[in-house]
Coordinates of C-alpha atoms in Angstrom, one line a residue:
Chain K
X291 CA 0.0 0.0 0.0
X292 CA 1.4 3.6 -1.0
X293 CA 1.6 6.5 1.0
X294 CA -1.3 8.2 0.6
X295 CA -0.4 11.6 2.5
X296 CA -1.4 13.9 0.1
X297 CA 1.2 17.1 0.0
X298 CA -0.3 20.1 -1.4
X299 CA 2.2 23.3 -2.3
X300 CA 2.1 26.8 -2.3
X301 CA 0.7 28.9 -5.7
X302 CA 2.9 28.5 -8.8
X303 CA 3.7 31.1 -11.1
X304 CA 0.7 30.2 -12.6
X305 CA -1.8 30.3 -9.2
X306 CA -2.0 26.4 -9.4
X307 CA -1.1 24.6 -6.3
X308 CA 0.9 21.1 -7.1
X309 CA -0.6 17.7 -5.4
X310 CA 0.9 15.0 -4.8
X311 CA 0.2 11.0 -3.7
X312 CA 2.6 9.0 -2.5
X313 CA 5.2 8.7 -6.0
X314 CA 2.5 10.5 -8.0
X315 CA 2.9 14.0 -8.0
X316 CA 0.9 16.3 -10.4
X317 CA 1.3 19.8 -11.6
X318 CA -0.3 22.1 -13.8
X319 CA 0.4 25.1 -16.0
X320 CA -1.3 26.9 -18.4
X321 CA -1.9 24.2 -21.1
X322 CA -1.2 20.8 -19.7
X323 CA -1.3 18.7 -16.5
X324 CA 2.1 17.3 -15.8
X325 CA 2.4 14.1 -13.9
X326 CA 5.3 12.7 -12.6
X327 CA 6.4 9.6 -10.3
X328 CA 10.4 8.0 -9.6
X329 CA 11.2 7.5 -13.0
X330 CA 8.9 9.1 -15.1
X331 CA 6.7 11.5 -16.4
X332 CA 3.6 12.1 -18.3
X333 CA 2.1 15.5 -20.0
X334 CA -1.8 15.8 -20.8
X335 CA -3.6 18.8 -21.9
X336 CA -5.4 20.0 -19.3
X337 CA -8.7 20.0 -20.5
X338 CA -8.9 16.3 -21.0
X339 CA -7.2 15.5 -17.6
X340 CA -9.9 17.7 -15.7
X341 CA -12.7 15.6 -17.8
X342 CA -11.4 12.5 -16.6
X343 CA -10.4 13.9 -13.3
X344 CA -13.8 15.0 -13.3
X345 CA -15.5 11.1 -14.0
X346 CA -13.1 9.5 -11.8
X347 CA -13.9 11.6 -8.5
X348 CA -18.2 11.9 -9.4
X349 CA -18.0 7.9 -9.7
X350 CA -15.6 7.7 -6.9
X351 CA -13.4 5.5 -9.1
X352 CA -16.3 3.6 -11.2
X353 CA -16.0 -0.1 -12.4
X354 CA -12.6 -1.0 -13.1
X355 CA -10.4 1.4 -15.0
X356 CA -10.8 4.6 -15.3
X357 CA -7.8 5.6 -18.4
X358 CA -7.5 8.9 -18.2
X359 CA -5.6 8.1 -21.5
X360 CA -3.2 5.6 -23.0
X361 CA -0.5 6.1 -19.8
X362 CA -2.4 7.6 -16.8
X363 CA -5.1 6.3 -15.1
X364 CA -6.8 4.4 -11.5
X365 CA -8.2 0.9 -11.1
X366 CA -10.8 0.5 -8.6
X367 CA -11.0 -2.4 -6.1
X368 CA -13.7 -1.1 -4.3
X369 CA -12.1 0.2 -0.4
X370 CA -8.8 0.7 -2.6
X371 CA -7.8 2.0 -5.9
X372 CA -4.5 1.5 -8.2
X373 CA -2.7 4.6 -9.6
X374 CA -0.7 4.0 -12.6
X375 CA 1.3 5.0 -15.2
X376 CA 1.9 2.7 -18.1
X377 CA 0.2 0.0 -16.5
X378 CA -2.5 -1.1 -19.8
X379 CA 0.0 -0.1 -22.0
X380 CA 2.0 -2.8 -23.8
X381 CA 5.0 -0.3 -24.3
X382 CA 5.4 0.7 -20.9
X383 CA 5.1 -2.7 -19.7
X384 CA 7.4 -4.5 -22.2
X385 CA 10.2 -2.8 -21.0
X386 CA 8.7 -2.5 -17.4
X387 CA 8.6 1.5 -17.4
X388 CA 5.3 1.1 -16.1
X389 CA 4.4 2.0 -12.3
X390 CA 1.9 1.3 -9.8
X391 CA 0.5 2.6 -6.4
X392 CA -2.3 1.3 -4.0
X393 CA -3.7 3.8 -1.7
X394 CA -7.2 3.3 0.7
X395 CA -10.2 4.9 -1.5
X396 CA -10.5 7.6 1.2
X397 CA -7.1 9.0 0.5
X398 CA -6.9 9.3 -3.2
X399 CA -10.4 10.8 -3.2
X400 CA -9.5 13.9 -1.1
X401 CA -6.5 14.4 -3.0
X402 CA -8.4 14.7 -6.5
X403 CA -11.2 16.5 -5.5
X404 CA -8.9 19.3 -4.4
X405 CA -7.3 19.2 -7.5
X406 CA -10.2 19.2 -9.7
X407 CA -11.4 22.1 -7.6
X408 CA -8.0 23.8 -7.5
X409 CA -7.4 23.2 -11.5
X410 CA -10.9 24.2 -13.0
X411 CA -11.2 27.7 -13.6
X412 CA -14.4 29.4 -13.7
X413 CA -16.1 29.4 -16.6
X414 CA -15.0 25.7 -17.2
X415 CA -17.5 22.9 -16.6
X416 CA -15.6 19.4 -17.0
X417 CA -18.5 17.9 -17.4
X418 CA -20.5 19.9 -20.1
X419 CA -19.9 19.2 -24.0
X420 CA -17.1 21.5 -25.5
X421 CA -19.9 23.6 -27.3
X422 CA -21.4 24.6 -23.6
X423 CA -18.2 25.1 -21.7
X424 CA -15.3 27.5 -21.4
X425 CA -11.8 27.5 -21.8
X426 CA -9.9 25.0 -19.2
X427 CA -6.6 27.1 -20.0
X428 CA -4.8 30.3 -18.9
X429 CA -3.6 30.7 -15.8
X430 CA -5.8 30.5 -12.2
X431 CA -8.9 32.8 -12.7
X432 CA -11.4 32.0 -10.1
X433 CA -13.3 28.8 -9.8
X434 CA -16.4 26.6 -10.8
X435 CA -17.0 24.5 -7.1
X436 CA -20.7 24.5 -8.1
X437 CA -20.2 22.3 -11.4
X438 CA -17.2 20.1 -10.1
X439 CA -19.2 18.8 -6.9
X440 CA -22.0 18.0 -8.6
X441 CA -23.6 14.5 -6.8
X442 CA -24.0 11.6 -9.5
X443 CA -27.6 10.5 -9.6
X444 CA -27.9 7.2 -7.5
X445 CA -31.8 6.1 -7.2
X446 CA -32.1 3.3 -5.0
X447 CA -35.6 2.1 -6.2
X448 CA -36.8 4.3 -9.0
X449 CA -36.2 8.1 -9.7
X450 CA -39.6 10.1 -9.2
X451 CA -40.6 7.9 -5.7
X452 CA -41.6 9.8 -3.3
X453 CA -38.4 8.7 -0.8
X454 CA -35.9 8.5 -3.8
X455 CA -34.1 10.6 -6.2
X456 CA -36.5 13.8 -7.7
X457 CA -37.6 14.2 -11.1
X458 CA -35.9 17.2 -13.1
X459 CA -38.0 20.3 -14.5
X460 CA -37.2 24.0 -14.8
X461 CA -38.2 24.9 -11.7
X462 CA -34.9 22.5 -10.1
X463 CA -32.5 24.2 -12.5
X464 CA -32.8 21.3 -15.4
X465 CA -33.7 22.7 -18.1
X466 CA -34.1 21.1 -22.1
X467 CA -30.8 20.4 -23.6
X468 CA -30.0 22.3 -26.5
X469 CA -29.9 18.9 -28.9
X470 CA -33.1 18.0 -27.3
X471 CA -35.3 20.6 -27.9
X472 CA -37.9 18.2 -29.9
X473 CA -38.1 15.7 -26.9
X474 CA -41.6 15.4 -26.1
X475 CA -42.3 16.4 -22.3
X476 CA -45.3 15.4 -22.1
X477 CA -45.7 13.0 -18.9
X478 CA -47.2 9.3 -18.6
X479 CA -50.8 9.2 -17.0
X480 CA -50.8 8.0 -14.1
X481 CA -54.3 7.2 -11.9
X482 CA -53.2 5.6 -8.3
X483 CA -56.1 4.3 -6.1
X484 CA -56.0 5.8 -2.6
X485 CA -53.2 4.5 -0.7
X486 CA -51.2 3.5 -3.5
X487 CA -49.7 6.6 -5.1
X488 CA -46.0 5.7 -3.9
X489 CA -46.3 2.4 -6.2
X490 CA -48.5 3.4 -9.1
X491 CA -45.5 5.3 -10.6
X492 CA -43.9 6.2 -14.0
X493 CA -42.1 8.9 -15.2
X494 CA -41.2 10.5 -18.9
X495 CA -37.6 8.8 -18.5
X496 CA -36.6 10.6 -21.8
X497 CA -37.6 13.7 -21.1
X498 CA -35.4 13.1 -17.9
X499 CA -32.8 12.4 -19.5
X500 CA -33.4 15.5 -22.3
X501 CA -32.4 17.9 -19.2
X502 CA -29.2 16.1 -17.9
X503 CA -26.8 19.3 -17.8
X504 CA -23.8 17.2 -17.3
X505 CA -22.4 14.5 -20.7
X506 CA -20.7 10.6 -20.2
X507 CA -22.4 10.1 -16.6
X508 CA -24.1 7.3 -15.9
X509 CA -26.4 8.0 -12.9
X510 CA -28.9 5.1 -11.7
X511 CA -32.3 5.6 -12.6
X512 CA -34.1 2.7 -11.3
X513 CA -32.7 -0.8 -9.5
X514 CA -34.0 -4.5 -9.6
X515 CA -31.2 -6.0 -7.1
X516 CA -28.2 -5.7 -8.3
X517 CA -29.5 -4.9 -12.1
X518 CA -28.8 -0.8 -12.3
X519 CA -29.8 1.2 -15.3
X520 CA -27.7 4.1 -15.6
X521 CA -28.9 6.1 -18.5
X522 CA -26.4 9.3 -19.3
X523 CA -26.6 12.1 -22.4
X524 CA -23.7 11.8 -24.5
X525 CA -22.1 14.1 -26.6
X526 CA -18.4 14.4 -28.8
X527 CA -16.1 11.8 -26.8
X528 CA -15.9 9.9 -24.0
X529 CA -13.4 11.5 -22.1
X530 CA -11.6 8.6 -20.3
X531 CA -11.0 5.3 -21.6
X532 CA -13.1 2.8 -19.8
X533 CA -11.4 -0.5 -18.8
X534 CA -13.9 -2.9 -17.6
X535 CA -13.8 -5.4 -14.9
X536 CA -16.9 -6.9 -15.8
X537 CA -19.8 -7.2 -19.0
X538 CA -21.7 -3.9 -19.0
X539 CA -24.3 -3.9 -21.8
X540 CA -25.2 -0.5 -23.8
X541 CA -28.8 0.3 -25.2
X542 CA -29.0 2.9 -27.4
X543 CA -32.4 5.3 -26.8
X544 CA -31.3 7.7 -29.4
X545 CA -29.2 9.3 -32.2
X546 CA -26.0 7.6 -32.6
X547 CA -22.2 6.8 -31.0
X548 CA -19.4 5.0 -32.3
X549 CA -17.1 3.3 -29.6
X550 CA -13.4 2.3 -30.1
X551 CA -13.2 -1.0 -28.6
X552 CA -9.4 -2.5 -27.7
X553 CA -7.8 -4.9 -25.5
X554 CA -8.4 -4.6 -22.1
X555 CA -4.1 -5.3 -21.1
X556 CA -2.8 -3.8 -24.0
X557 CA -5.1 -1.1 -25.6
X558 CA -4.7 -3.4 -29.2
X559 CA -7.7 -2.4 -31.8
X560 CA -10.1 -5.1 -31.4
X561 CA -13.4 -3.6 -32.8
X562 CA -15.2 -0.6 -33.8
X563 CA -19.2 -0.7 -32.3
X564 CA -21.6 1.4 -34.4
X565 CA -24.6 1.7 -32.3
X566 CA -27.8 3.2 -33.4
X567 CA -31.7 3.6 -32.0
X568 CA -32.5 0.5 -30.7
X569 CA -29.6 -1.3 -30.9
X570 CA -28.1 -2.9 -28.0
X571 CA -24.3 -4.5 -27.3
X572 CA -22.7 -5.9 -24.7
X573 CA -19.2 -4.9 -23.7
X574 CA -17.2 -7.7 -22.8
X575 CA -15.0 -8.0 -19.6
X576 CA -11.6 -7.8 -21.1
X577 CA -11.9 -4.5 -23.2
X578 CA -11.5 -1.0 -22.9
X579 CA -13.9 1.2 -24.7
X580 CA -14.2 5.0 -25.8
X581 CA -17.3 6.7 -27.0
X582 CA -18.2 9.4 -29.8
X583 CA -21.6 10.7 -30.1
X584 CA -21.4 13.4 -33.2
X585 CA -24.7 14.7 -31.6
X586 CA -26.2 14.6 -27.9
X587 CA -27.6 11.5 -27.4
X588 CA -29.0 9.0 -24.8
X589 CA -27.6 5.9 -23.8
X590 CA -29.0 3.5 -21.4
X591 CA -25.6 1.9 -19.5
X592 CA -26.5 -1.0 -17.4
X593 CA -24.4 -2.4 -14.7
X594 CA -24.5 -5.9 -12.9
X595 CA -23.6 -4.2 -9.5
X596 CA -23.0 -7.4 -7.6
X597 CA -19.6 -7.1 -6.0
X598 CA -18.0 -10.5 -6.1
X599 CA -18.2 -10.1 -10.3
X600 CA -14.6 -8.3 -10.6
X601 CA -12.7 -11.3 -8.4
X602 CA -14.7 -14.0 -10.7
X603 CA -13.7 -12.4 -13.6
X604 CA -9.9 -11.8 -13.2
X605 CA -10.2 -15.3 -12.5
X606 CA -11.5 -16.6 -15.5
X607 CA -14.2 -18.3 -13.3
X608 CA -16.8 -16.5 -15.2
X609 CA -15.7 -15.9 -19.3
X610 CA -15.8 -12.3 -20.3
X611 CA -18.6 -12.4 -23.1
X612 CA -21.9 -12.9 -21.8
X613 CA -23.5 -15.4 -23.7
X614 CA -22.3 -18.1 -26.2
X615 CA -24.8 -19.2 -29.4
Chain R
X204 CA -28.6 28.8 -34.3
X205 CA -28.2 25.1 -35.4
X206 CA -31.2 22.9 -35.0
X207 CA -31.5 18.9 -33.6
X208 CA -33.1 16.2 -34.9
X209 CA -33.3 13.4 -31.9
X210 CA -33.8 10.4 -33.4
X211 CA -35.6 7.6 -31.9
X212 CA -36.6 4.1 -33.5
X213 CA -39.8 2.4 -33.7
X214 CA -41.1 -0.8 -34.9
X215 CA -41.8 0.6 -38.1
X216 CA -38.4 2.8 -38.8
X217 CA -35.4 1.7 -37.2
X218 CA -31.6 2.0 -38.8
X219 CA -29.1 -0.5 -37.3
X220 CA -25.5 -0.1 -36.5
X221 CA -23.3 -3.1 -36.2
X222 CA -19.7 -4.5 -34.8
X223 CA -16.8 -3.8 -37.2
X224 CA -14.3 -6.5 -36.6
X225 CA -10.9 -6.0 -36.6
X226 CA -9.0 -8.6 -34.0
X227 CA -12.0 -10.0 -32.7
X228 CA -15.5 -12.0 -32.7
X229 CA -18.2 -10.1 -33.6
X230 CA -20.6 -12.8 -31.3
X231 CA -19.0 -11.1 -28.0
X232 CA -20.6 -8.1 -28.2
X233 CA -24.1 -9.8 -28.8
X234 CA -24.9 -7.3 -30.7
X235 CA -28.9 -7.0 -31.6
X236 CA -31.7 -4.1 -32.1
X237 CA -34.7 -4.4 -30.0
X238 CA -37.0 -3.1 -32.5
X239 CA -36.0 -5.9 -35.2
X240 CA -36.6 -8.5 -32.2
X241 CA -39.9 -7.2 -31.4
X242 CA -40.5 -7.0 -34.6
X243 CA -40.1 -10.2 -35.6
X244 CA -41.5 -11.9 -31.9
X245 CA -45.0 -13.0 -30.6
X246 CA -47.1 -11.0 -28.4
X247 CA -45.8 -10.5 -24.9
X248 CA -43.1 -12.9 -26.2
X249 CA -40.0 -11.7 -23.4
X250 CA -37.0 -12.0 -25.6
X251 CA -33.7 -11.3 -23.8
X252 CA -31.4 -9.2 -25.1
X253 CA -29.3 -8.8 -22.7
X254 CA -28.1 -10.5 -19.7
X255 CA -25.8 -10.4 -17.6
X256 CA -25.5 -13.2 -15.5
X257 CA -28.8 -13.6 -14.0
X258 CA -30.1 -10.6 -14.9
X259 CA -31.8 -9.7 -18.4
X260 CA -33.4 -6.7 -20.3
X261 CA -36.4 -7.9 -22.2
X262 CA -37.9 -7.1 -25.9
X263 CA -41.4 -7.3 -25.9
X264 CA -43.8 -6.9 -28.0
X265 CA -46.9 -5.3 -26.6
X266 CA -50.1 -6.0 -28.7
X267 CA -53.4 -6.3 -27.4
X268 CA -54.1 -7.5 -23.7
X269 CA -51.2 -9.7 -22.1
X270 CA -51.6 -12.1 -19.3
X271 CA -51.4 -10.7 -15.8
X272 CA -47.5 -11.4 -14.2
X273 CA -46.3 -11.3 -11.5
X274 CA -42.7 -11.1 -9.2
X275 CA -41.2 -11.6 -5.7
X276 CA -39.2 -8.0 -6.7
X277 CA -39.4 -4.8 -8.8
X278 CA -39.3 -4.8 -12.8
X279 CA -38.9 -1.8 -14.6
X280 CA -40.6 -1.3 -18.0
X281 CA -39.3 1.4 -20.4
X282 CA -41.6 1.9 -23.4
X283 CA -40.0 2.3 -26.5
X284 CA -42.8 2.5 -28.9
X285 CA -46.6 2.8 -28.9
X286 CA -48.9 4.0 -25.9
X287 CA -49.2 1.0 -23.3
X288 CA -52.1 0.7 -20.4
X289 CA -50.4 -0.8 -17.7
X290 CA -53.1 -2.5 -15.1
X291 CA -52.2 -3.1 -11.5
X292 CA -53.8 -5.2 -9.1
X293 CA -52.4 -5.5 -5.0
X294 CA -52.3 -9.4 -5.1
X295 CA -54.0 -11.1 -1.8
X296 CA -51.5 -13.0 -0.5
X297 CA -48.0 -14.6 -2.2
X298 CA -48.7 -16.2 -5.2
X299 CA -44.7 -16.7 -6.0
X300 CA -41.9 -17.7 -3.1
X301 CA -39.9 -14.6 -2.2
X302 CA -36.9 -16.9 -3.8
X303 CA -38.4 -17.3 -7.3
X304 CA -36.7 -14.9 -9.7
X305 CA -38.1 -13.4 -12.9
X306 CA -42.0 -13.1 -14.2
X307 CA -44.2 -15.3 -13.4
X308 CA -47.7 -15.7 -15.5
X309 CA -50.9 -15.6 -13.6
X310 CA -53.4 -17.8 -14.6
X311 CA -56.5 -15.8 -15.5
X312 CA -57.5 -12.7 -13.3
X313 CA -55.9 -12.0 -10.2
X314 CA -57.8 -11.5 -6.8
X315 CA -57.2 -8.0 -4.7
X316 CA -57.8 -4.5 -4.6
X317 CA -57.4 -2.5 -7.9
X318 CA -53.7 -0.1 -7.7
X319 CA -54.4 2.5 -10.5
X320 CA -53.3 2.4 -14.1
X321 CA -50.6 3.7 -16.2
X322 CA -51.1 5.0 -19.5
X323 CA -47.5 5.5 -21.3
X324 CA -46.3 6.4 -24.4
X325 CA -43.0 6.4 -25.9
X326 CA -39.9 7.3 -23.4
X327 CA -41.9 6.4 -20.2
X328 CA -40.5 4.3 -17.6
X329 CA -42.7 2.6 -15.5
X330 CA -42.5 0.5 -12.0
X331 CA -44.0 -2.9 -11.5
X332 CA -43.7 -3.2 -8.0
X333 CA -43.0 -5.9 -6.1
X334 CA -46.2 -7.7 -4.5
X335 CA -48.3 -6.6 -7.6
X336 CA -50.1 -8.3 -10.4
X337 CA -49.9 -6.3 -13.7
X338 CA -51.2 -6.6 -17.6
X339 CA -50.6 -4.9 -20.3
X340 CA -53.0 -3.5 -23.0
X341 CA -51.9 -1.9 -26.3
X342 CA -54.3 -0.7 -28.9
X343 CA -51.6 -1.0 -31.6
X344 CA -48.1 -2.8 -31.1
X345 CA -45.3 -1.5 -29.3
X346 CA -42.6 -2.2 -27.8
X347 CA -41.4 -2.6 -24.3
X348 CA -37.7 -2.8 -22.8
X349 CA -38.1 -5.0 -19.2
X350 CA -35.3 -4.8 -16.5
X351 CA -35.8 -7.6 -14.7
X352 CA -34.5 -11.0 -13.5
X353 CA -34.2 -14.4 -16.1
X354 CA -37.3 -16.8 -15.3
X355 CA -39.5 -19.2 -16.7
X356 CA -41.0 -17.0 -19.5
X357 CA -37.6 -15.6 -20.7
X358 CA -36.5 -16.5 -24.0
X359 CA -33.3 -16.8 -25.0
X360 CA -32.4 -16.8 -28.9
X361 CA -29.4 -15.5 -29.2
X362 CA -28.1 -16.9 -32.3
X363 CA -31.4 -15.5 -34.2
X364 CA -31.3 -11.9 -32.9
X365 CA -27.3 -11.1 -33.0
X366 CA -25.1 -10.2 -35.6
X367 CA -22.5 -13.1 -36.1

């Protein structure tokens, strides 16, 4: 286990403070996030580290891998989570640059959420399509706290109950995406007999999802078990490089995104998924994925939340596509 | 300023994507449309496709009155064509063990007080509670997506509905 103490600096010339996490230590400037640990170093832009900065802290590390591109990146073991460099890429590893840290969930979390709120300048959303944000780059001009400590939506029966997660509507803030304009908003009818209007329920789950101000975050709308549909509104790419450490299936609701599909170890091409109204694909346990959605669109993600899956699949006890024919 | 077009599919008008291969099997991804399973199913025929483990989301083609069902936990139906009536009855008693998974058909009309109805269109997600017997009644076929749990009425046809 690493040494999760994070140490935080003073201002650079910049106004950026530096973190740092155990080896890891992380810098910024005015284009790029620099990231550095006992033998090497990494440069992003830094608008597509605070994206994925932005995903890995609102998921609190998600399923599996989290690439915040080819080198950089966290694995989540749920209680713990791998830092890396190098670690999925077959370069790095071949000639064992690659590096690796395990810290306690609870420390790495702190440290990126100061970051992310350090880093993001106001008038930058991380989370917003590029059309609807800001620049991420110059040096430190105020803050946007609001947008980067956003709460991911996490129903635990069905959004719209009266004891669970609320619907969205103007009056909450939410109002129609611009790509969305023609969603109808028009609500299901719904006629409860006395006593059972916490049961009788339904909800316009598109119009939902037609005011999601946020892009590539699953949030759970309704549970059966461990069976968790996380729609999320996407739009131009995925910014982090999911690595999976199970089989998550995508339905497409709307529109259109093409996902990059490699090797889970290596980041080798293995397919290119072209998914379109309607269509639905699973995404095996030993990939990594990116998305592209040329317009806003809605994607229904759903997870198998049962937590034994990632141990039974690093075993091979469970094979990583999920059915054979 | 630019104007949208969302597009949605329906039973009638639906465009598919597919899996390119390049180092791979195209039969891993499993890759299907639910409008071109409904399409092609029976009424109230629950065709899986998708499933993880135990768990399953459910093409179904809605036409005309279903059976009622029932289960020992929540489903959630998401209608993705048509306008369904969705019936619910509070059932008198447990008709299925608290340990049997999936939907379970009700022979003819279940006894207990009347819950309400749900009319919904396109886009509407629905609960089917737990403890509840529901039907289905569409004017005109449609399509429903069902996240629920594999059980005796789930079909599995895998090798008809995906690309291979």
């Amino acid at each position: 286990m690493g040494d999760g103490k994070a140490q935080h600096s003073t201002p650079n010339r910049h106004g950026y403070h530096a973190f740092q996490i155990g080896g890891f230590k992380f810098e910024r400037d005015e284009y790029f996030a620099h990231i550095s640990w006992p033998g090497g170093n990494h440069i992003m832009p830094v608008d597509k580290f605070l994206k994925a900065l932005m995903r890995d802290v609102a998921w609190n590390f998600f399923y599996g891998v989290v690439n915040f591109d080819e080198v950089f990146g966290t694995t989540n073991h749920y209680g713990t989570v791998d830092v890396f460099a190098g670690l999925y890429n077959g370069g790095y590893r071949a000639r064992n640059k690659h590096r690796m840290e395990t810290f306690r969930s609870d420390e790495v979390r702190p440290v990126f959420e100061a970051m992310l709120d350090d880093w993001t300048i106001e008038g930058f959303d991380p989370f917003a399509a590029p059309e609807e944000t800001g620049t991420a780059f110059g040096p430190k001009r105020g803050n946007n706290h609001a947008a980067v400590t956003r709460k991911r939506v996490v129903a635990r029966r069905m959004v719209g109950l009266n004891d669970d997660t609320p619907l969205r509507g103007d009056e909450s803030g939410f109002r129609v995406n611009r790509h969305f304009a023609d969603v109808d908003q028009t609500e299901p009818e719904v006629h409860a007999e006395p006593g059972f209007e916490n049961e009788v329920h339904a909800f316009n789950f598109f119009a939902y999802l037609s005011r999601s101000d946020v892009t590539w975050n699953p949030s759970i709308t309704s549970v059966v078990k461990d069976s968790l549909v996380c729609p999320t509104t996407e739009e131009f790419v995925l910014p982090i490089i999911h690595g999976n450490d199970r089989v998550e299936w995508f339905v497409q609701l709307s529109d259109e995104i093409h996902w990059d599909v490699t090797d889970r170890e290596t980041g080798a091409p293995r397919a290119r998924v072209v998914m379109k109204a309607g269509d639905v694909a699973a995404m095996p346990a030993d990939i990594r994925h990116q998305g592209f959605s040329p317009k806003r669109s809605m994607l229904l993600v759903w997870e198998n939340a049962d937590s034994e899956l990632p141990e039974l699949y690093a075993k091979k006890k469970l094979k990583p596509n999920p059915v054979d024919f | 300023m630019a104007t949208y077009q969302t597009r949605f599919g329906s039973l009638q008008n639906f465009e598919k994507g597919g899996v390119e291969v390049i180092n791979d099997d195209a039969r891993n991804y499993a890759f299907s449309n639910l409008y071109e399973v409904a399409a092609a199913a029976e009424p109230y025929e629950k065709v899986a496709v998708g499933k993880n483990l135990k768990y399953v989301l459910e093409a179904i083609r809605a036409e005309g009155t279903s059976p009622w069902y029932t289960t020992s936990h929540d489903e959630a139906a998401i209608v993705m064509d048509g306008e369904i009536e969705i019936r619910l009855v509070k059932l008198e008693g447990k008709l299925v063990a608290e340990d049997h998974e999936g939907t379970t058909m009700l022979e003819g009309t279940p006894k207990g007080p009347k819950m309400g109805y749900i009319v919904a269109r396109r886009g509407h997600m629905a609960l089917l509670p737990k403890g509840a017997a529901y039907q289905f009644h569409a004017a005109k076929p449609g399509v429903i997506l069902l996240q629920t749990i594999r059980g005796d009425l789930t079909v599995e046809r895998w090798k008809d509905i995906c690309q291979k």
